[in-house]
């Protein structure tokens, strides 16, 4: 065996059956990524003798005598970027960047014919973050980045600092490192939806060569916890053990085998003998609440924080304002129906995983793909009785999250193995495990009833919401409470009522997912309001405009008023105006095919910029000896763009350029506590901590400079590399040296507790065409209006909106985690679970409103989750307009639409 990889010869024989991807990664070519294991995503694309191949499907032995090029070898050896790498950098054709190497390698091999047909050219590459527009810009040579003057970074489209590493394949994600003496973990999972483990025989597994340990519930702590990560752990039920003697869904981990190789660990799993007592299971949440249903968690309600364990209700909310029944009786129009949303998978291309070891000081170090490194450290310490200063949690660059990595799904079991064996251990989920062993979006059933007077005044809104949280309640109560919050508060009605339940079933657990429950309930509310307007003979958009909350009105739901939540800036009226203009532009967009039905529809959404109860962020800014700056922040980077924004905020306050600011983040050794990168807080919470740290450092430096120069502080100004004053310039490195000489540290801290909070608004509008003969939906035009306050980085924020719309379109049109009659996930691969591809996603026209928030840093508001929420109802309303049929269940698959349009086919 001899293979040339990027000009370097490798002569090691591959293992029997080894694919080229693992062969390359084992030799340090970490730009080759694992995204799907089955040739579906393209993240592992390399060139073999100049031809692109999916290296996860390409047998390593076939590379014998061939030249292999990975993304690391794409550029010439003189240090210059390949033209394709330069174009991706100039266009910023990435977000998390995990898929980028695959797109680069595919693009570099395209000829003119293939470049003319990108939907076909990219059929083997998936991106979950961007919505593909930025990738197309990169391929077409569009430059999106700007070069501002010092101190003028905020509001400009500046590139991500990790961009050069992403396009060259040198950005380091969770497993892109060599750990000496590494052991590998594989998990044995339950084949039953509900069973008690009677016995576990590990003897045969331990005889497998290379197996070091088999961990079962006998080795796990007795205490219960929640895999959900929140600042206040009491928000979630303590219903989970590291390894349990009762399994509650198909796919729950039963045992962990640790071995020298993944193959040995897998063989060990096959040889573990488990005796189960199979128990009755309940898969439907309505059935789970009925008397006599199998109980999922027979635990003490108060201790575990479960609302009614005997009824499988983990959390519930009930409330009423006014008298809804009287309002229904007096109304001129009433609409009532039941809406259903499905499970969806986060499908971040980097799967869950962690690697842990003891460092040279004897501290447990955990490197993990997590949105919450600080909360994970706190949970591990509580679970294993470890002091905080003896545990370090690091998140490298994270390959997508979308809420799915606001969980502790792998770190606990990896830590258990390391504590037991005192050896480094790695656990990396397969793509299949992501589907049946991680979490999903909560499926909802929403019964909605709405009423209005003839003049278009909304008088009553009633919801009965049932959320299926699956076998464990991680995020269940919080998602349920949030789902009926802003979805009801955005509309003014004197009479509102809510009854909401988060319910256990013996199915794969649900968890945090972009929108956090709002998208599910907004699908029902926005659809109902559309129907109510039609019954009144009113334009649906005008009906909404008459009833949306005003800028100075309180945010009230049947659950009460959240005291720290405010409308600190109001752009909803502008959002409505954008949709009105889109409606009026009848000639814009793609033409409809002849004979297809055409319709248009819109929906509105409101979301709080941060969670209730506080969300903590700390930052530290420091001047370095060379006159550049160091910024330490706790929040994680997973394509959300917070690293870029934090540098922009700091550069603006310090009067410099972003290239002179180095960011260290996502490391519990770097800075004080940070709650994490979730709930749209990366800019509005962590960004505010950065603002305060940079502003405090600027004040300190100006004070020091004024004292050193003997001039009034008002005459001093921070520049790119100097302090500017009427007499000339004082280099920052001299200022640093002078301060150190007298024992002054040129550093400052910033803190923000996440309260008070503001709200962001969004509106989505579609024009669609529907083929009545097949049920195919074609989007002719997509327009999104986003009230993001002062936009810190227009290019980046636009990408967040486009990515949110694209992900929501997937959940609206075809994504569906299907559960069979035995509780098994039967869509455990990308080829069975359809993600939006390049050809599926239209270009969305993104418009930002002109607002400045009174709470957010420099007027900014959140914009990572909120674009997702109005997409499904807007598309459903457009489909209703085109077909006359109200669809009440997601996804809006082609067969479902066709059957509704052709009753004879039912």
PDB file of C-alpha atoms in Angstrom, residues 443-699:
ATOM      1  CA  UNK A 443     -44.190  17.120  18.392  1.00  0.00           C
ATOM      2  CA  UNK A 444     -47.238  19.194  19.354  1.00  0.00           C
ATOM      3  CA  UNK A 445     -50.992  18.867  19.130  1.00  0.00           C
ATOM      4  CA  UNK A 446     -52.676  22.276  19.355  1.00  0.00           C
ATOM      5  CA  UNK A 447     -56.433  22.716  19.561  1.00  0.00           C
ATOM      6  CA  UNK A 448     -57.128  26.371  18.792  1.00  0.00           C
ATOM      7  CA  UNK A 449     -60.320  28.387  18.865  1.00  0.00           C
ATOM      8  CA  UNK A 450     -60.424  32.065  17.904  1.00  0.00           C
ATOM      9  CA  UNK A 451     -63.236  34.619  17.672  1.00  0.00           C
ATOM     10  CA  UNK A 452     -63.669  38.143  16.329  1.00  0.00           C
ATOM     11  CA  UNK A 453     -66.240  40.862  15.793  1.00  0.00           C
ATOM     12  CA  UNK A 454     -67.420  41.918  12.366  1.00  0.00           C
ATOM     13  CA  UNK A 455     -65.167  45.002  12.449  1.00  0.00           C
ATOM     14  CA  UNK A 456     -62.079  42.743  12.626  1.00  0.00           C
ATOM     15  CA  UNK A 457     -61.423  42.979  16.362  1.00  0.00           C
ATOM     16  CA  UNK A 458     -59.999  39.758  17.800  1.00  0.00           C
ATOM     17  CA  UNK A 459     -62.023  39.030  20.934  1.00  0.00           C
ATOM     18  CA  UNK A 460     -60.979  35.563  22.105  1.00  0.00           C
ATOM     19  CA  UNK A 461     -58.157  33.065  21.715  1.00  0.00           C
ATOM     20  CA  UNK A 462     -58.129  29.648  23.370  1.00  0.00           C
ATOM     21  CA  UNK A 463     -55.419  26.984  23.161  1.00  0.00           C
ATOM     22  CA  UNK A 464     -55.150  23.432  24.378  1.00  0.00           C
ATOM     23  CA  UNK A 465     -51.574  22.299  23.810  1.00  0.00           C
ATOM     24  CA  UNK A 466     -50.143  18.806  24.271  1.00  0.00           C
ATOM     25  CA  UNK A 467     -46.392  18.450  23.766  1.00  0.00           C
ATOM     26  CA  UNK A 468     -44.830  15.009  23.540  1.00  0.00           C
ATOM     27  CA  UNK A 469     -41.562  15.252  25.481  1.00  0.00           C
ATOM     28  CA  UNK A 470     -40.719  11.572  24.980  1.00  0.00           C
ATOM     29  CA  UNK A 471     -39.206   9.337  27.625  1.00  0.00           C
ATOM     30  CA  UNK A 472     -37.404  12.090  29.533  1.00  0.00           C
ATOM     31  CA  UNK A 473     -38.426  15.602  30.445  1.00  0.00           C
ATOM     32  CA  UNK A 474     -35.305  17.494  29.433  1.00  0.00           C
ATOM     33  CA  UNK A 475     -36.593  20.915  28.310  1.00  0.00           C
ATOM     34  CA  UNK A 476     -40.179  19.589  28.353  1.00  0.00           C
ATOM     35  CA  UNK A 477     -41.743  22.025  30.846  1.00  0.00           C
ATOM     36  CA  UNK A 478     -39.695  24.985  29.589  1.00  0.00           C
ATOM     37  CA  UNK A 479     -40.589  24.370  25.939  1.00  0.00           C
ATOM     38  CA  UNK A 480     -44.257  23.994  26.867  1.00  0.00           C
ATOM     39  CA  UNK A 481     -44.330  27.234  28.876  1.00  0.00           C
ATOM     40  CA  UNK A 482     -42.475  29.150  26.160  1.00  0.00           C
ATOM     41  CA  UNK A 483     -44.709  27.820  23.397  1.00  0.00           C
ATOM     42  CA  UNK A 484     -47.784  29.555  24.808  1.00  0.00           C
ATOM     43  CA  UNK A 485     -45.970  32.748  25.752  1.00  0.00           C
ATOM     44  CA  UNK A 486     -45.065  35.107  22.927  1.00  0.00           C
ATOM     45  CA  UNK A 487     -47.318  33.172  20.507  1.00  0.00           C
ATOM     46  CA  UNK A 488     -50.324  34.537  22.421  1.00  0.00           C
ATOM     47  CA  UNK A 489     -48.863  37.792  23.716  1.00  0.00           C
ATOM     48  CA  UNK A 490     -48.194  39.140  20.215  1.00  0.00           C
ATOM     49  CA  UNK A 491     -51.940  39.594  19.635  1.00  0.00           C
ATOM     50  CA  UNK A 492     -54.293  41.838  21.560  1.00  0.00           C
ATOM     51  CA  UNK A 493     -57.436  40.071  22.769  1.00  0.00           C
ATOM     52  CA  UNK A 494     -59.476  40.712  25.894  1.00  0.00           C
ATOM     53  CA  UNK A 495     -60.170  37.032  26.444  1.00  0.00           C
ATOM     54  CA  UNK A 496     -57.486  34.340  26.331  1.00  0.00           C
ATOM     55  CA  UNK A 497     -57.236  30.882  27.787  1.00  0.00           C
ATOM     56  CA  UNK A 498     -54.513  28.253  27.825  1.00  0.00           C
ATOM     57  CA  UNK A 499     -54.348  24.648  28.965  1.00  0.00           C
ATOM     58  CA  UNK A 500     -50.956  23.171  28.124  1.00  0.00           C
ATOM     59  CA  UNK A 501     -49.355  19.842  28.971  1.00  0.00           C
ATOM     60  CA  UNK A 502     -45.883  18.396  28.504  1.00  0.00           C
ATOM     61  CA  UNK A 503     -46.340  14.630  28.482  1.00  0.00           C
ATOM     62  CA  UNK A 504     -44.046  11.633  28.884  1.00  0.00           C
ATOM     63  CA  UNK A 505     -44.223   8.774  26.368  1.00  0.00           C
ATOM     64  CA  UNK A 506     -41.961   5.785  25.676  1.00  0.00           C
ATOM     65  CA  UNK A 507     -40.344   7.429  22.655  1.00  0.00           C
ATOM     66  CA  UNK A 508     -37.047   9.113  21.858  1.00  0.00           C
ATOM     67  CA  UNK A 509     -36.754  12.238  24.053  1.00  0.00           C
ATOM     68  CA  UNK A 510     -37.449  15.674  22.667  1.00  0.00           C
ATOM     69  CA  UNK A 511     -35.374  18.690  23.659  1.00  0.00           C
ATOM     70  CA  UNK A 512     -34.383  22.229  22.779  1.00  0.00           C
ATOM     71  CA  UNK A 513     -34.823  23.076  19.105  1.00  0.00           C
ATOM     72  CA  UNK A 514     -34.640  26.398  17.277  1.00  0.00           C
ATOM     73  CA  UNK A 515     -37.714  28.421  18.269  1.00  0.00           C
ATOM     74  CA  UNK A 516     -38.221  26.452  21.496  1.00  0.00           C
ATOM     75  CA  UNK A 517     -41.892  25.572  21.019  1.00  0.00           C
ATOM     76  CA  UNK A 518     -43.026  28.853  19.527  1.00  0.00           C
ATOM     77  CA  UNK A 519     -42.903  27.595  15.945  1.00  0.00           C
ATOM     78  CA  UNK A 520     -45.259  24.721  16.716  1.00  0.00           C
ATOM     79  CA  UNK A 521     -47.923  26.865  18.387  1.00  0.00           C
ATOM     80  CA  UNK A 522     -47.535  29.732  15.919  1.00  0.00           C
ATOM     81  CA  UNK A 523     -48.340  27.294  13.125  1.00  0.00           C
ATOM     82  CA  UNK A 524     -51.750  26.829  14.743  1.00  0.00           C
ATOM     83  CA  UNK A 525     -52.385  30.427  15.829  1.00  0.00           C
ATOM     84  CA  UNK A 526     -51.342  32.051  12.546  1.00  0.00           C
ATOM     85  CA  UNK A 527     -53.338  29.513  10.537  1.00  0.00           C
ATOM     86  CA  UNK A 528     -56.414  30.097  12.687  1.00  0.00           C
ATOM     87  CA  UNK A 529     -56.193  33.875  12.349  1.00  0.00           C
ATOM     88  CA  UNK A 530     -55.913  33.495   8.588  1.00  0.00           C
ATOM     89  CA  UNK A 531     -59.119  31.447   8.511  1.00  0.00           C
ATOM     90  CA  UNK A 532     -60.881  33.863  10.859  1.00  0.00           C
ATOM     91  CA  UNK A 533     -60.023  36.774   8.567  1.00  0.00           C
ATOM     92  CA  UNK A 534     -61.404  34.909   5.572  1.00  0.00           C
ATOM     93  CA  UNK A 535     -64.666  34.252   7.408  1.00  0.00           C
ATOM     94  CA  UNK A 536     -64.937  37.965   8.069  1.00  0.00           C
ATOM     95  CA  UNK A 537     -64.118  38.833   4.455  1.00  0.00           C
ATOM     96  CA  UNK A 538     -60.963  40.696   5.503  1.00  0.00           C
ATOM     97  CA  UNK A 539     -57.454  40.653   4.097  1.00  0.00           C
ATOM     98  CA  UNK A 540     -55.530  38.322   6.449  1.00  0.00           C
ATOM     99  CA  UNK A 541     -52.584  40.700   6.737  1.00  0.00           C
ATOM    100  CA  UNK A 542     -54.838  43.656   7.502  1.00  0.00           C
ATOM    101  CA  UNK A 543     -56.665  41.564  10.123  1.00  0.00           C
ATOM    102  CA  UNK A 544     -53.341  40.873  11.823  1.00  0.00           C
ATOM    103  CA  UNK A 545     -52.287  44.497  11.661  1.00  0.00           C
ATOM    104  CA  UNK A 546     -55.463  45.539  13.480  1.00  0.00           C
ATOM    105  CA  UNK A 547     -54.831  43.124  16.336  1.00  0.00           C
ATOM    106  CA  UNK A 548     -51.095  42.922  16.911  1.00  0.00           C
ATOM    107  CA  UNK A 549     -49.752  44.349  20.107  1.00  0.00           C
ATOM    108  CA  UNK A 550     -48.642  47.970  19.992  1.00  0.00           C
ATOM    109  CA  UNK A 551     -45.297  49.450  20.949  1.00  0.00           C
ATOM    110  CA  UNK A 552     -46.476  50.696  24.351  1.00  0.00           C
ATOM    111  CA  UNK A 553     -48.731  47.818  25.361  1.00  0.00           C
ATOM    112  CA  UNK A 554     -47.923  45.221  28.037  1.00  0.00           C
ATOM    113  CA  UNK A 555     -47.005  41.689  27.050  1.00  0.00           C
ATOM    114  CA  UNK A 556     -49.734  39.597  28.687  1.00  0.00           C
ATOM    115  CA  UNK A 557     -50.499  35.906  28.359  1.00  0.00           C
ATOM    116  CA  UNK A 558     -52.974  33.780  30.320  1.00  0.00           C
ATOM    117  CA  UNK A 559     -49.955  32.669  32.315  1.00  0.00           C
ATOM    118  CA  UNK A 560     -49.367  36.223  33.484  1.00  0.00           C
ATOM    119  CA  UNK A 561     -46.975  39.046  32.723  1.00  0.00           C
ATOM    120  CA  UNK A 562     -43.227  38.507  32.815  1.00  0.00           C
ATOM    121  CA  UNK A 563     -41.972  41.576  34.641  1.00  0.00           C
ATOM    122  CA  UNK A 564     -38.548  41.705  32.975  1.00  0.00           C
ATOM    123  CA  UNK A 565     -39.866  41.357  29.393  1.00  0.00           C
ATOM    124  CA  UNK A 566     -40.349  44.603  27.465  1.00  0.00           C
ATOM    125  CA  UNK A 567     -40.915  45.941  23.986  1.00  0.00           C
ATOM    126  CA  UNK A 568     -37.695  47.943  24.055  1.00  0.00           C
ATOM    127  CA  UNK A 569     -37.942  48.673  20.331  1.00  0.00           C
ATOM    128  CA  UNK A 570     -40.791  48.126  17.911  1.00  0.00           C
ATOM    129  CA  UNK A 571     -40.423  47.112  14.303  1.00  0.00           C
ATOM    130  CA  UNK A 572     -43.517  44.984  13.780  1.00  0.00           C
ATOM    131  CA  UNK A 573     -45.285  47.735  11.862  1.00  0.00           C
ATOM    132  CA  UNK A 574     -42.320  47.933   9.509  1.00  0.00           C
ATOM    133  CA  UNK A 575     -42.404  44.137   9.087  1.00  0.00           C
ATOM    134  CA  UNK A 576     -46.066  44.340   8.053  1.00  0.00           C
ATOM    135  CA  UNK A 577     -45.150  47.109   5.606  1.00  0.00           C
ATOM    136  CA  UNK A 578     -42.518  44.906   3.946  1.00  0.00           C
ATOM    137  CA  UNK A 579     -45.098  42.164   3.423  1.00  0.00           C
ATOM    138  CA  UNK A 580     -47.616  44.647   2.017  1.00  0.00           C
ATOM    139  CA  UNK A 581     -45.069  45.816  -0.557  1.00  0.00           C
ATOM    140  CA  UNK A 582     -44.273  42.226  -1.512  1.00  0.00           C
ATOM    141  CA  UNK A 583     -47.966  41.515  -2.043  1.00  0.00           C
ATOM    142  CA  UNK A 584     -48.262  44.535  -4.296  1.00  0.00           C
ATOM    143  CA  UNK A 585     -45.334  43.491  -6.517  1.00  0.00           C
ATOM    144  CA  UNK A 586     -47.289  41.017  -8.610  1.00  0.00           C
ATOM    145  CA  UNK A 587     -44.639  40.604 -11.298  1.00  0.00           C
ATOM    146  CA  UNK A 588     -41.729  39.778  -9.006  1.00  0.00           C
ATOM    147  CA  UNK A 589     -40.401  36.263  -8.419  1.00  0.00           C
ATOM    148  CA  UNK A 590     -40.465  33.124 -10.529  1.00  0.00           C
ATOM    149  CA  UNK A 591     -43.380  32.538 -12.890  1.00  0.00           C
ATOM    150  CA  UNK A 592     -45.827  29.752 -12.110  1.00  0.00           C
ATOM    151  CA  UNK A 593     -45.947  26.764 -14.441  1.00  0.00           C
ATOM    152  CA  UNK A 594     -49.040  26.642 -16.631  1.00  0.00           C
ATOM    153  CA  UNK A 595     -51.993  24.967 -14.954  1.00  0.00           C
ATOM    154  CA  UNK A 596     -50.591  25.212 -11.435  1.00  0.00           C
ATOM    155  CA  UNK A 597     -52.548  26.811  -8.607  1.00  0.00           C
ATOM    156  CA  UNK A 598     -51.030  30.030  -7.228  1.00  0.00           C
ATOM    157  CA  UNK A 599     -51.441  31.592  -3.787  1.00  0.00           C
ATOM    158  CA  UNK A 600     -49.718  33.765  -1.249  1.00  0.00           C
ATOM    159  CA  UNK A 601     -49.647  33.911   2.527  1.00  0.00           C
ATOM    160  CA  UNK A 602     -47.948  35.568   5.466  1.00  0.00           C
ATOM    161  CA  UNK A 603     -47.368  35.063   9.163  1.00  0.00           C
ATOM    162  CA  UNK A 604     -45.978  37.115  12.043  1.00  0.00           C
ATOM    163  CA  UNK A 605     -43.877  36.092  15.039  1.00  0.00           C
ATOM    164  CA  UNK A 606     -42.502  37.544  18.242  1.00  0.00           C
ATOM    165  CA  UNK A 607     -39.800  36.078  20.477  1.00  0.00           C
ATOM    166  CA  UNK A 608     -38.093  37.127  23.688  1.00  0.00           C
ATOM    167  CA  UNK A 609     -34.399  37.900  23.335  1.00  0.00           C
ATOM    168  CA  UNK A 610     -33.262  35.515  26.034  1.00  0.00           C
ATOM    169  CA  UNK A 611     -34.775  33.125  28.562  1.00  0.00           C
ATOM    170  CA  UNK A 612     -36.601  34.148  31.741  1.00  0.00           C
ATOM    171  CA  UNK A 613     -34.870  33.979  35.086  1.00  0.00           C
ATOM    172  CA  UNK A 614     -31.505  35.290  33.968  1.00  0.00           C
ATOM    173  CA  UNK A 615     -28.749  34.236  31.595  1.00  0.00           C
ATOM    174  CA  UNK A 616     -25.242  35.036  32.787  1.00  0.00           C
ATOM    175  CA  UNK A 617     -22.283  36.122  30.677  1.00  0.00           C
ATOM    176  CA  UNK A 618     -18.851  37.342  31.679  1.00  0.00           C
ATOM    177  CA  UNK A 619     -16.133  38.778  29.476  1.00  0.00           C
ATOM    178  CA  UNK A 620     -12.616  40.087  30.013  1.00  0.00           C
ATOM    179  CA  UNK A 621     -10.766  42.472  27.703  1.00  0.00           C
ATOM    180  CA  UNK A 622      -7.031  43.053  28.036  1.00  0.00           C
ATOM    181  CA  UNK A 623      -4.269  45.003  26.323  1.00  0.00           C
ATOM    182  CA  UNK A 624      -1.339  42.794  25.334  1.00  0.00           C
ATOM    183  CA  UNK A 625       2.371  43.716  25.329  1.00  0.00           C
ATOM    184  CA  UNK A 626       2.447  44.193  21.535  1.00  0.00           C
ATOM    185  CA  UNK A 627      -0.419  46.676  21.644  1.00  0.00           C
ATOM    186  CA  UNK A 628      -3.083  44.248  20.432  1.00  0.00           C
ATOM    187  CA  UNK A 629      -6.011  43.037  22.506  1.00  0.00           C
ATOM    188  CA  UNK A 630      -7.214  39.795  24.045  1.00  0.00           C
ATOM    189  CA  UNK A 631     -10.940  39.170  24.531  1.00  0.00           C
ATOM    190  CA  UNK A 632     -12.026  36.213  26.667  1.00  0.00           C
ATOM    191  CA  UNK A 633     -15.699  35.201  26.467  1.00  0.00           C
ATOM    192  CA  UNK A 634     -17.439  32.040  27.589  1.00  0.00           C
ATOM    193  CA  UNK A 635     -20.011  31.655  24.834  1.00  0.00           C
ATOM    194  CA  UNK A 636     -19.532  28.955  22.197  1.00  0.00           C
ATOM    195  CA  UNK A 637     -19.175  29.435  18.441  1.00  0.00           C
ATOM    196  CA  UNK A 638     -21.154  27.010  16.269  1.00  0.00           C
ATOM    197  CA  UNK A 639     -21.973  29.122  13.246  1.00  0.00           C
ATOM    198  CA  UNK A 640     -24.020  31.638  15.201  1.00  0.00           C
ATOM    199  CA  UNK A 641     -21.358  34.269  14.489  1.00  0.00           C
ATOM    200  CA  UNK A 642     -20.883  35.514  18.026  1.00  0.00           C
ATOM    201  CA  UNK A 643     -17.088  35.514  17.717  1.00  0.00           C
ATOM    202  CA  UNK A 644     -17.300  37.947  14.820  1.00  0.00           C
ATOM    203  CA  UNK A 645     -19.795  40.202  16.590  1.00  0.00           C
ATOM    204  CA  UNK A 646     -17.832  40.268  19.849  1.00  0.00           C
ATOM    205  CA  UNK A 647     -14.721  41.393  17.993  1.00  0.00           C
ATOM    206  CA  UNK A 648     -16.749  44.073  16.226  1.00  0.00           C
ATOM    207  CA  UNK A 649     -18.198  45.370  19.483  1.00  0.00           C
ATOM    208  CA  UNK A 650     -14.791  45.425  21.162  1.00  0.00           C
ATOM    209  CA  UNK A 651     -13.084  47.017  18.148  1.00  0.00           C
ATOM    210  CA  UNK A 652     -15.679  49.777  18.078  1.00  0.00           C
ATOM    211  CA  UNK A 653     -15.199  50.604  21.752  1.00  0.00           C
ATOM    212  CA  UNK A 654     -11.399  50.403  21.554  1.00  0.00           C
ATOM    213  CA  UNK A 655     -11.054  52.401  18.343  1.00  0.00           C
ATOM    214  CA  UNK A 656      -9.163  49.653  16.559  1.00  0.00           C
ATOM    215  CA  UNK A 657      -9.663  47.049  13.831  1.00  0.00           C
ATOM    216  CA  UNK A 658     -10.957  43.555  14.462  1.00  0.00           C
ATOM    217  CA  UNK A 659      -7.716  41.931  13.306  1.00  0.00           C
ATOM    218  CA  UNK A 660      -6.003  43.351  16.391  1.00  0.00           C
ATOM    219  CA  UNK A 661      -8.389  41.507  18.723  1.00  0.00           C
ATOM    220  CA  UNK A 662      -7.847  37.842  19.545  1.00  0.00           C
ATOM    221  CA  UNK A 663     -10.845  35.989  20.970  1.00  0.00           C
ATOM    222  CA  UNK A 664     -10.548  33.085  23.410  1.00  0.00           C
ATOM    223  CA  UNK A 665     -13.815  31.360  24.199  1.00  0.00           C
ATOM    224  CA  UNK A 666     -15.783  28.246  25.116  1.00  0.00           C
ATOM    225  CA  UNK A 667     -13.258  27.181  27.735  1.00  0.00           C
ATOM    226  CA  UNK A 668     -14.051  27.073  31.446  1.00  0.00           C
ATOM    227  CA  UNK A 669     -10.409  27.987  32.182  1.00  0.00           C
ATOM    228  CA  UNK A 670     -10.583  31.185  30.132  1.00  0.00           C
ATOM    229  CA  UNK A 671     -13.204  33.332  31.831  1.00  0.00           C
ATOM    230  CA  UNK A 672     -15.728  33.331  34.639  1.00  0.00           C
ATOM    231  CA  UNK A 673     -19.155  31.741  34.287  1.00  0.00           C
ATOM    232  CA  UNK A 674     -21.160  31.854  31.060  1.00  0.00           C
ATOM    233  CA  UNK A 675     -24.598  30.231  30.845  1.00  0.00           C
ATOM    234  CA  UNK A 676     -24.132  29.221  27.229  1.00  0.00           C
ATOM    235  CA  UNK A 677     -24.920  29.897  23.601  1.00  0.00           C
ATOM    236  CA  UNK A 678     -28.655  29.269  23.452  1.00  0.00           C
ATOM    237  CA  UNK A 679     -31.947  31.173  23.578  1.00  0.00           C
ATOM    238  CA  UNK A 680     -30.573  33.727  21.106  1.00  0.00           C
ATOM    239  CA  UNK A 681     -28.253  35.221  23.727  1.00  0.00           C
ATOM    240  CA  UNK A 682     -24.891  35.253  21.941  1.00  0.00           C
ATOM    241  CA  UNK A 683     -25.218  38.900  20.911  1.00  0.00           C
ATOM    242  CA  UNK A 684     -27.717  40.324  23.379  1.00  0.00           C
ATOM    243  CA  UNK A 685     -26.269  38.815  26.568  1.00  0.00           C
ATOM    244  CA  UNK A 686     -22.660  37.768  25.937  1.00  0.00           C
ATOM    245  CA  UNK A 687     -22.334  40.730  23.569  1.00  0.00           C
ATOM    246  CA  UNK A 688     -23.407  43.097  26.320  1.00  0.00           C
ATOM    247  CA  UNK A 689     -20.790  41.617  28.652  1.00  0.00           C
ATOM    248  CA  UNK A 690     -18.192  42.168  25.908  1.00  0.00           C
ATOM    249  CA  UNK A 691     -19.389  45.740  25.428  1.00  0.00           C
ATOM    250  CA  UNK A 692     -19.030  46.479  29.124  1.00  0.00           C
ATOM    251  CA  UNK A 693     -15.580  44.875  29.316  1.00  0.00           C
ATOM    252  CA  UNK A 694     -14.303  46.755  26.249  1.00  0.00           C
ATOM    253  CA  UNK A 695     -15.808  50.037  27.423  1.00  0.00           C
ATOM    254  CA  UNK A 696     -14.229  49.642  30.861  1.00  0.00           C
ATOM    255  CA  UNK A 697     -10.863  48.835  29.300  1.00  0.00           C
ATOM    256  CA  UNK A 698     -11.110  51.866  27.023  1.00  0.00           C
ATOM    257  CA  UNK A 699     -11.781  54.068  30.055  1.00  0.00           C
TER     258      UNK A 699
END
